[in-house]
């Protein structure tokens, strides 16, 4: 195998997907290739980013779909995906799903886990919670995904300073720029490299 086949799962704007695409183009990601982008929302801007980069996309709606995970697993298996990157994917995955792809799913979370994480902590809510608590440092974490929301083994973390007068939006942007968009591609390359090594044995 020359490259690990990467699937990126998204729900929204897709700036982390963009960081992965850019990292592939610049050679930061060299052991993997983004082969598929899956969105649970048909209007996610991330789909446009994927199409612009000539990456295959698929929409699997979750709302009102009792077969969401079955369809997701089928698609990922059919596409022979080696690693799944959750990049702003706002769905919690069941134990059945996480076991099917054990040690093959990574997620980026916009805080320093174990702070401000778990069920209910996603997107801007994470930054609101950090500001309400009054912490002076926050950051981002990339971790493996298991059955516990934000509970899998940590791969990389990066701290980001909180400044006087920060709003959740301002803080979110700083955390993305200084942490998420850097550590997600780095962690993705690390895991892809390990997968390739495992294949050689
Ligand atoms: C990112 O900040 C990501 O860390 C967060 O949602 C945002 C998605 O932005 N994910 C979570 O909160 C997951 N618990 P993006 O669509 O522009 O990448």
mmCIF file of N, CA, C and O in Angstrom, residues 107-174:
data_model
loop_
_atom_site.group_PDB
_atom_site.id
_atom_site.type_symbol
_atom_site.label_atom_id
_atom_site.label_comp_id
_atom_site.label_asym_id
_atom_site.label_seq_id
_atom_site.Cartn_x
_atom_site.Cartn_y
_atom_site.Cartn_z
ATOM 1 N N UNK A 107 -10.367 12.281 15.968
ATOM 2 C CA UNK A 107 -11.267 13.434 16.055
ATOM 3 C C UNK A 107 -10.489 14.648 16.538
ATOM 4 O O UNK A 107 -9.562 14.515 17.337
ATOM 5 N N UNK A 108 -10.892 15.827 16.038
ATOM 6 C CA UNK A 108 -10.323 17.058 16.580
ATOM 7 C C UNK A 108 -11.383 17.702 17.465
ATOM 8 O O UNK A 108 -12.551 17.823 17.086
ATOM 9 N N UNK A 109 -10.954 18.075 18.689
ATOM 10 C CA UNK A 109 -11.868 18.711 19.639
ATOM 11 C C UNK A 109 -11.264 20.054 20.064
ATOM 12 O O UNK A 109 -10.076 20.124 20.372
ATOM 13 N N UNK A 110 -12.107 21.126 20.115
ATOM 14 C CA UNK A 110 -11.543 22.452 20.347
ATOM 15 C C UNK A 110 -11.349 22.842 21.812
ATOM 16 O O UNK A 110 -11.735 23.936 22.229
ATOM 17 N N UNK A 111 -10.755 21.947 22.606
ATOM 18 C CA UNK A 111 -10.343 22.304 23.973
ATOM 19 C C UNK A 111 -9.220 21.357 24.365
ATOM 20 O O UNK A 111 -8.920 20.404 23.636
ATOM 21 N N UNK A 112 -8.624 21.625 25.529
ATOM 22 C CA UNK A 112 -7.605 20.711 26.047
ATOM 23 C C UNK A 112 -8.333 19.644 26.861
ATOM 24 O O UNK A 112 -8.697 19.864 28.018
ATOM 25 N N UNK A 113 -8.584 18.498 26.254
ATOM 26 C CA UNK A 113 -9.243 17.385 26.963
ATOM 27 C C UNK A 113 -8.378 16.998 28.166
ATOM 28 O O UNK A 113 -7.162 16.965 28.028
ATOM 29 N N UNK A 114 -8.888 16.793 29.380
ATOM 30 C CA UNK A 114 -10.281 16.507 29.714
ATOM 31 C C UNK A 114 -11.134 17.722 30.101
ATOM 32 O O UNK A 114 -12.189 17.524 30.714
ATOM 33 N N UNK A 115 -10.741 18.944 29.761
ATOM 34 C CA UNK A 115 -11.620 20.082 30.043
ATOM 35 C C UNK A 115 -12.627 20.279 28.905
ATOM 36 O O UNK A 115 -12.271 20.090 27.729
ATOM 37 N N UNK A 116 -13.816 20.695 29.241
ATOM 38 C CA UNK A 116 -14.821 21.151 28.265
ATOM 39 C C UNK A 116 -15.006 20.149 27.120
ATOM 40 O O UNK A 116 -14.860 20.494 25.943
ATOM 41 N N UNK A 117 -15.291 18.904 27.489
ATOM 42 C CA UNK A 117 -15.471 17.887 26.457
ATOM 43 C C UNK A 117 -16.572 16.923 26.870
ATOM 44 O O UNK A 117 -17.140 17.045 27.952
ATOM 45 N N UNK A 118 -16.880 15.988 26.018
ATOM 46 C CA UNK A 118 -17.941 15.012 26.270
ATOM 47 C C UNK A 118 -19.230 15.459 25.625
ATOM 48 O O UNK A 118 -19.270 16.455 24.887
ATOM 49 N N UNK A 119 -20.305 14.727 25.921
ATOM 50 C CA UNK A 119 -21.591 14.990 25.272
ATOM 51 C C UNK A 119 -22.041 16.431 25.536
ATOM 52 O O UNK A 119 -21.932 16.928 26.653
ATOM 53 N N UNK A 120 -22.524 17.113 24.526
ATOM 54 C CA UNK A 120 -23.024 18.475 24.683
ATOM 55 C C UNK A 120 -21.967 19.549 24.457
ATOM 56 O O UNK A 120 -22.298 20.722 24.295
ATOM 57 N N UNK A 121 -20.697 19.155 24.438
ATOM 58 C CA UNK A 121 -19.628 20.128 24.189
ATOM 59 C C UNK A 121 -19.173 20.006 22.736
ATOM 60 O O UNK A 121 -18.410 19.098 22.394
ATOM 61 N N UNK A 122 -19.656 20.912 21.908
ATOM 62 C CA UNK A 122 -19.235 20.909 20.503
ATOM 63 C C UNK A 122 -19.292 22.338 19.975
ATOM 64 O O UNK A 122 -20.021 23.190 20.488
ATOM 65 N N UNK A 123 -18.464 22.588 18.975
ATOM 66 C CA UNK A 123 -18.446 23.888 18.302
ATOM 67 C C UNK A 123 -18.272 25.053 19.276
ATOM 68 O O UNK A 123 -17.478 24.990 20.210
ATOM 69 N N UNK A 124 -19.080 26.103 19.077
ATOM 70 C CA UNK A 124 -18.956 27.323 19.888
ATOM 71 C C UNK A 124 -19.234 27.091 21.367
ATOM 72 O O UNK A 124 -18.728 27.815 22.220
ATOM 73 N N UNK A 125 -20.056 26.074 21.669
ATOM 74 C CA UNK A 125 -20.410 25.777 23.075
ATOM 75 C C UNK A 125 -19.159 25.514 23.911
ATOM 76 O O UNK A 125 -19.111 25.839 25.097
ATOM 77 N N UNK A 126 -18.157 24.909 23.291
ATOM 78 C CA UNK A 126 -16.913 24.590 23.997
ATOM 79 C C UNK A 126 -16.215 25.882 24.418
ATOM 80 O O UNK A 126 -15.750 26.017 25.556
ATOM 81 N N UNK A 127 -16.177 26.842 23.507
ATOM 82 C CA UNK A 127 -15.488 28.109 23.790
ATOM 83 C C UNK A 127 -16.290 28.961 24.783
ATOM 84 O O UNK A 127 -15.711 29.633 25.631
ATOM 85 N N UNK A 128 -17.618 28.903 24.681
ATOM 86 C CA UNK A 128 -18.478 29.591 25.665
ATOM 87 C C UNK A 128 -18.181 29.058 27.061
ATOM 88 O O UNK A 128 -18.038 29.833 28.017
ATOM 89 N N UNK A 129 -18.074 27.729 27.171
ATOM 90 C CA UNK A 129 -17.833 27.109 28.476
ATOM 91 C C UNK A 129 -16.470 27.507 29.022
ATOM 92 O O UNK A 129 -16.333 27.796 30.222
ATOM 93 N N UNK A 130 -15.463 27.553 28.163
ATOM 94 C CA UNK A 130 -14.117 27.928 28.617
ATOM 95 C C UNK A 130 -14.121 29.377 29.102
ATOM 96 O O UNK A 130 -13.551 29.689 30.159
ATOM 97 N N UNK A 131 -14.792 30.272 28.366
ATOM 98 C CA UNK A 131 -14.843 31.690 28.759
ATOM 99 C C UNK A 131 -15.646 31.855 30.051
ATOM 100 O O UNK A 131 -15.246 32.607 30.938
ATOM 101 N N UNK A 132 -16.764 31.151 30.180
ATOM 102 C CA UNK A 132 -17.589 31.240 31.391
ATOM 103 C C UNK A 132 -16.830 30.768 32.620
ATOM 104 O O UNK A 132 -16.968 31.314 33.708
ATOM 105 N N UNK A 133 -16.016 29.716 32.430
ATOM 106 C CA UNK A 133 -15.255 29.193 33.556
ATOM 107 C C UNK A 133 -14.155 30.165 33.971
ATOM 108 O O UNK A 133 -13.782 30.257 35.139
ATOM 109 N N UNK A 134 -13.626 30.859 32.964
ATOM 110 C CA UNK A 134 -12.567 31.836 33.248
ATOM 111 C C UNK A 134 -11.158 31.281 33.124
ATOM 112 O O UNK A 134 -10.215 31.878 33.660
ATOM 113 N N UNK A 135 -11.003 30.148 32.416
ATOM 114 C CA UNK A 135 -9.639 29.627 32.227
ATOM 115 C C UNK A 135 -8.833 30.619 31.388
ATOM 116 O O UNK A 135 -9.402 31.397 30.614
ATOM 117 N N UNK A 136 -7.531 30.616 31.580
ATOM 118 C CA UNK A 136 -6.656 31.558 30.859
ATOM 119 C C UNK A 136 -5.983 30.916 29.658
ATOM 120 O O UNK A 136 -5.395 31.596 28.822
ATOM 121 N N UNK A 137 -6.031 29.589 29.637
ATOM 122 C CA UNK A 137 -5.433 28.841 28.530
ATOM 123 C C UNK A 137 -6.442 27.799 28.067
ATOM 124 O O UNK A 137 -7.068 27.139 28.895
ATOM 125 N N UNK A 138 -6.609 27.672 26.755
ATOM 126 C CA UNK A 138 -7.412 26.580 26.209
ATOM 127 C C UNK A 138 -6.593 25.954 25.088
ATOM 128 O O UNK A 138 -5.361 26.008 25.148
ATOM 129 N N UNK A 139 -7.234 25.380 24.085
ATOM 130 C CA UNK A 139 -6.443 24.780 23.009
ATOM 131 C C UNK A 139 -7.255 23.787 22.226
ATOM 132 O O UNK A 139 -8.485 23.886 22.160
ATOM 133 N N UNK A 140 -6.566 22.825 21.643
ATOM 134 C CA UNK A 140 -7.249 21.784 20.870
ATOM 135 C C UNK A 140 -6.566 20.452 21.109
ATOM 136 O O UNK A 140 -5.400 20.396 21.512
ATOM 137 N N UNK A 141 -7.329 19.389 20.860
ATOM 138 C CA UNK A 141 -6.857 18.019 21.078
ATOM 139 C C UNK A 141 -7.240 17.160 19.883
ATOM 140 O O UNK A 141 -8.371 17.262 19.400
ATOM 141 N N UNK A 142 -6.323 16.326 19.440
ATOM 142 C CA UNK A 142 -6.682 15.275 18.483
ATOM 143 C C UNK A 142 -6.524 13.949 19.218
ATOM 144 O O UNK A 142 -5.503 13.703 19.872
ATOM 145 N N UNK A 143 -7.570 13.127 19.138
ATOM 146 C CA UNK A 143 -7.562 11.872 19.900
ATOM 147 C C UNK A 143 -8.203 10.756 19.097
ATOM 148 O O UNK A 143 -8.961 11.014 18.150
ATOM 149 N N UNK A 144 -7.896 9.518 19.489
ATOM 150 C CA UNK A 144 -8.593 8.382 18.902
ATOM 151 C C UNK A 144 -10.023 8.366 19.433
ATOM 152 O O UNK A 144 -10.283 8.842 20.549
ATOM 153 N N UNK A 145 -10.928 7.830 18.646
ATOM 154 C CA UNK A 145 -12.342 7.810 19.023
ATOM 155 C C UNK A 145 -12.725 6.409 19.480
ATOM 156 O O UNK A 145 -12.517 5.428 18.756
ATOM 157 N N UNK A 146 -13.252 6.338 20.706
ATOM 158 C CA UNK A 146 -13.828 5.076 21.179
ATOM 159 C C UNK A 146 -15.280 5.336 21.584
ATOM 160 O O UNK A 146 -15.861 6.351 21.186
ATOM 161 N N UNK A 147 -15.866 4.426 22.375
ATOM 162 C CA UNK A 147 -17.301 4.543 22.674
ATOM 163 C C UNK A 147 -17.613 5.687 23.640
ATOM 164 O O UNK A 147 -18.777 6.073 23.782
ATOM 165 N N UNK A 148 -16.598 6.244 24.288
ATOM 166 C CA UNK A 148 -16.830 7.357 25.228
ATOM 167 C C UNK A 148 -16.600 8.682 24.489
ATOM 168 O O UNK A 148 -15.503 8.893 23.958
ATOM 169 N N UNK A 149 -17.617 9.566 24.424
ATOM 170 C CA UNK A 149 -17.425 10.820 23.690
ATOM 171 C C UNK A 149 -16.211 11.600 24.203
ATOM 172 O O UNK A 149 -16.099 11.878 25.395
ATOM 173 N N UNK A 150 -15.262 11.868 23.306
ATOM 174 C CA UNK A 150 -13.997 12.566 23.595
ATOM 175 C C UNK A 150 -13.138 11.812 24.611
ATOM 176 O O UNK A 150 -12.294 12.405 25.280
ATOM 177 N N UNK A 151 -13.341 10.507 24.726
ATOM 178 C CA UNK A 151 -12.659 9.718 25.766
ATOM 179 C C UNK A 151 -11.499 8.864 25.291
ATOM 180 O O UNK A 151 -10.840 8.228 26.103
ATOM 181 N N UNK A 152 -11.201 8.844 23.995
ATOM 182 C CA UNK A 152 -10.127 7.966 23.487
ATOM 183 C C UNK A 152 -8.739 8.544 23.725
ATOM 184 O O UNK A 152 -8.580 9.696 24.146
ATOM 185 N N UNK A 153 -7.733 7.727 23.435
ATOM 186 C CA UNK A 153 -6.318 8.089 23.682
ATOM 187 C C UNK A 153 -5.934 9.376 22.939
ATOM 188 O O UNK A 153 -6.234 9.534 21.752
ATOM 189 N N UNK A 154 -5.254 10.256 23.655
ATOM 190 C CA UNK A 154 -4.838 11.533 23.062
ATOM 191 C C UNK A 154 -3.625 11.333 22.160
ATOM 192 O O UNK A 154 -2.672 10.640 22.530
ATOM 193 N N UNK A 155 -3.672 11.949 20.970
ATOM 194 C CA UNK A 155 -2.544 11.864 20.021
ATOM 195 C C UNK A 155 -1.710 13.148 20.094
ATOM 196 O O UNK A 155 -0.512 13.102 20.277
ATOM 197 N N UNK A 156 -2.350 14.303 19.945
ATOM 198 C CA UNK A 156 -1.645 15.589 20.011
ATOM 199 C C UNK A 156 -2.527 16.627 20.690
ATOM 200 O O UNK A 156 -3.761 16.578 20.573
ATOM 201 N N UNK A 157 -1.882 17.570 21.370
ATOM 202 C CA UNK A 157 -2.601 18.719 21.950
ATOM 203 C C UNK A 157 -1.772 19.968 21.728
ATOM 204 O O UNK A 157 -0.541 19.897 21.674
ATOM 205 N N UNK A 158 -2.460 21.113 21.646
ATOM 206 C CA UNK A 158 -1.734 22.382 21.556
ATOM 207 C C UNK A 158 -2.502 23.434 22.344
ATOM 208 O O UNK A 158 -3.723 23.554 22.213
ATOM 209 N N UNK A 159 -1.777 24.166 23.183
ATOM 210 C CA UNK A 159 -2.394 25.188 24.034
ATOM 211 C C UNK A 159 -2.520 26.517 23.281
ATOM 212 O O UNK A 159 -1.697 26.822 22.414
ATOM 213 N N UNK A 160 -3.558 27.272 23.613
ATOM 214 C CA UNK A 160 -3.808 28.588 23.010
ATOM 215 C C UNK A 160 -4.214 29.550 24.132
ATOM 216 O O UNK A 160 -5.036 29.201 24.999
ATOM 217 N N UNK A 161 -3.657 30.740 24.096
ATOM 218 C CA UNK A 161 -3.919 31.744 25.123
ATOM 219 C C UNK A 161 -5.317 32.358 24.972
ATOM 220 O O UNK A 161 -5.775 32.597 23.848
ATOM 221 N N UNK A 162 -5.976 32.582 26.109
ATOM 222 C CA UNK A 162 -7.243 33.324 26.095
ATOM 223 C C UNK A 162 -6.922 34.775 26.425
ATOM 224 O O UNK A 162 -6.126 35.051 27.328
ATOM 225 N N UNK A 163 -7.506 35.707 25.666
ATOM 226 C CA UNK A 163 -7.180 37.129 25.863
ATOM 227 C C UNK A 163 -8.381 37.869 26.432
ATOM 228 O O UNK A 163 -9.541 37.484 26.214
ATOM 229 N N UNK A 164 -8.088 38.934 27.139
ATOM 230 C CA UNK A 164 -9.100 39.827 27.701
ATOM 231 C C UNK A 164 -10.083 40.238 26.592
ATOM 232 O O UNK A 164 -9.657 40.616 25.508
ATOM 233 N N UNK A 165 -11.377 40.137 26.882
ATOM 234 C CA UNK A 165 -12.367 40.595 25.906
ATOM 235 C C UNK A 165 -12.705 39.588 24.813
ATOM 236 O O UNK A 165 -13.493 39.895 23.910
ATOM 237 N N UNK A 166 -12.140 38.366 24.898
ATOM 238 C CA UNK A 166 -12.461 37.351 23.881
ATOM 239 C C UNK A 166 -13.954 37.029 23.879
ATOM 240 O O UNK A 166 -14.571 36.892 24.942
ATOM 241 N N UNK A 167 -14.516 36.893 22.687
ATOM 242 C CA UNK A 167 -15.878 36.345 22.550
ATOM 243 C C UNK A 167 -15.701 34.884 22.112
ATOM 244 O O UNK A 167 -14.610 34.516 21.647
ATOM 245 N N UNK A 168 -16.756 34.067 22.204
ATOM 246 C CA UNK A 168 -16.606 32.678 21.741
ATOM 247 C C UNK A 168 -16.134 32.616 20.280
ATOM 248 O O UNK A 168 -15.292 31.782 19.934
ATOM 249 N N UNK A 169 -16.642 33.521 19.456
ATOM 250 C CA UNK A 169 -16.279 33.508 18.029
ATOM 251 C C UNK A 169 -14.799 33.839 17.811
ATOM 252 O O UNK A 169 -14.122 33.196 17.008
ATOM 253 N N UNK A 170 -14.337 34.870 18.550
ATOM 254 C CA UNK A 170 -12.927 35.286 18.414
ATOM 255 C C UNK A 170 -12.010 34.156 18.900
ATOM 256 O O UNK A 170 -11.009 33.816 18.266
ATOM 257 N N UNK A 171 -12.395 33.557 20.014
ATOM 258 C CA UNK A 171 -11.596 32.467 20.583
ATOM 259 C C UNK A 171 -11.600 31.248 19.656
ATOM 260 O O UNK A 171 -10.564 30.611 19.440
ATOM 261 N N UNK A 172 -12.750 30.941 19.103
ATOM 262 C CA UNK A 172 -12.845 29.791 18.190
ATOM 263 C C UNK A 172 -11.864 29.951 17.021
ATOM 264 O O UNK A 172 -11.152 29.017 16.662
ATOM 265 N N UNK A 173 -11.828 31.162 16.485
ATOM 266 C CA UNK A 173 -10.953 31.418 15.326
ATOM 267 C C UNK A 173 -9.480 31.258 15.721
ATOM 268 O O UNK A 173 -8.699 30.649 14.986
ATOM 269 N N UNK A 174 -9.118 31.787 16.913
ATOM 270 C CA UNK A 174 -7.717 31.670 17.356
ATOM 271 C C UNK A 174 -7.341 30.206 17.589
ATOM 272 O O UNK A 174 -6.253 29.762 17.213
#
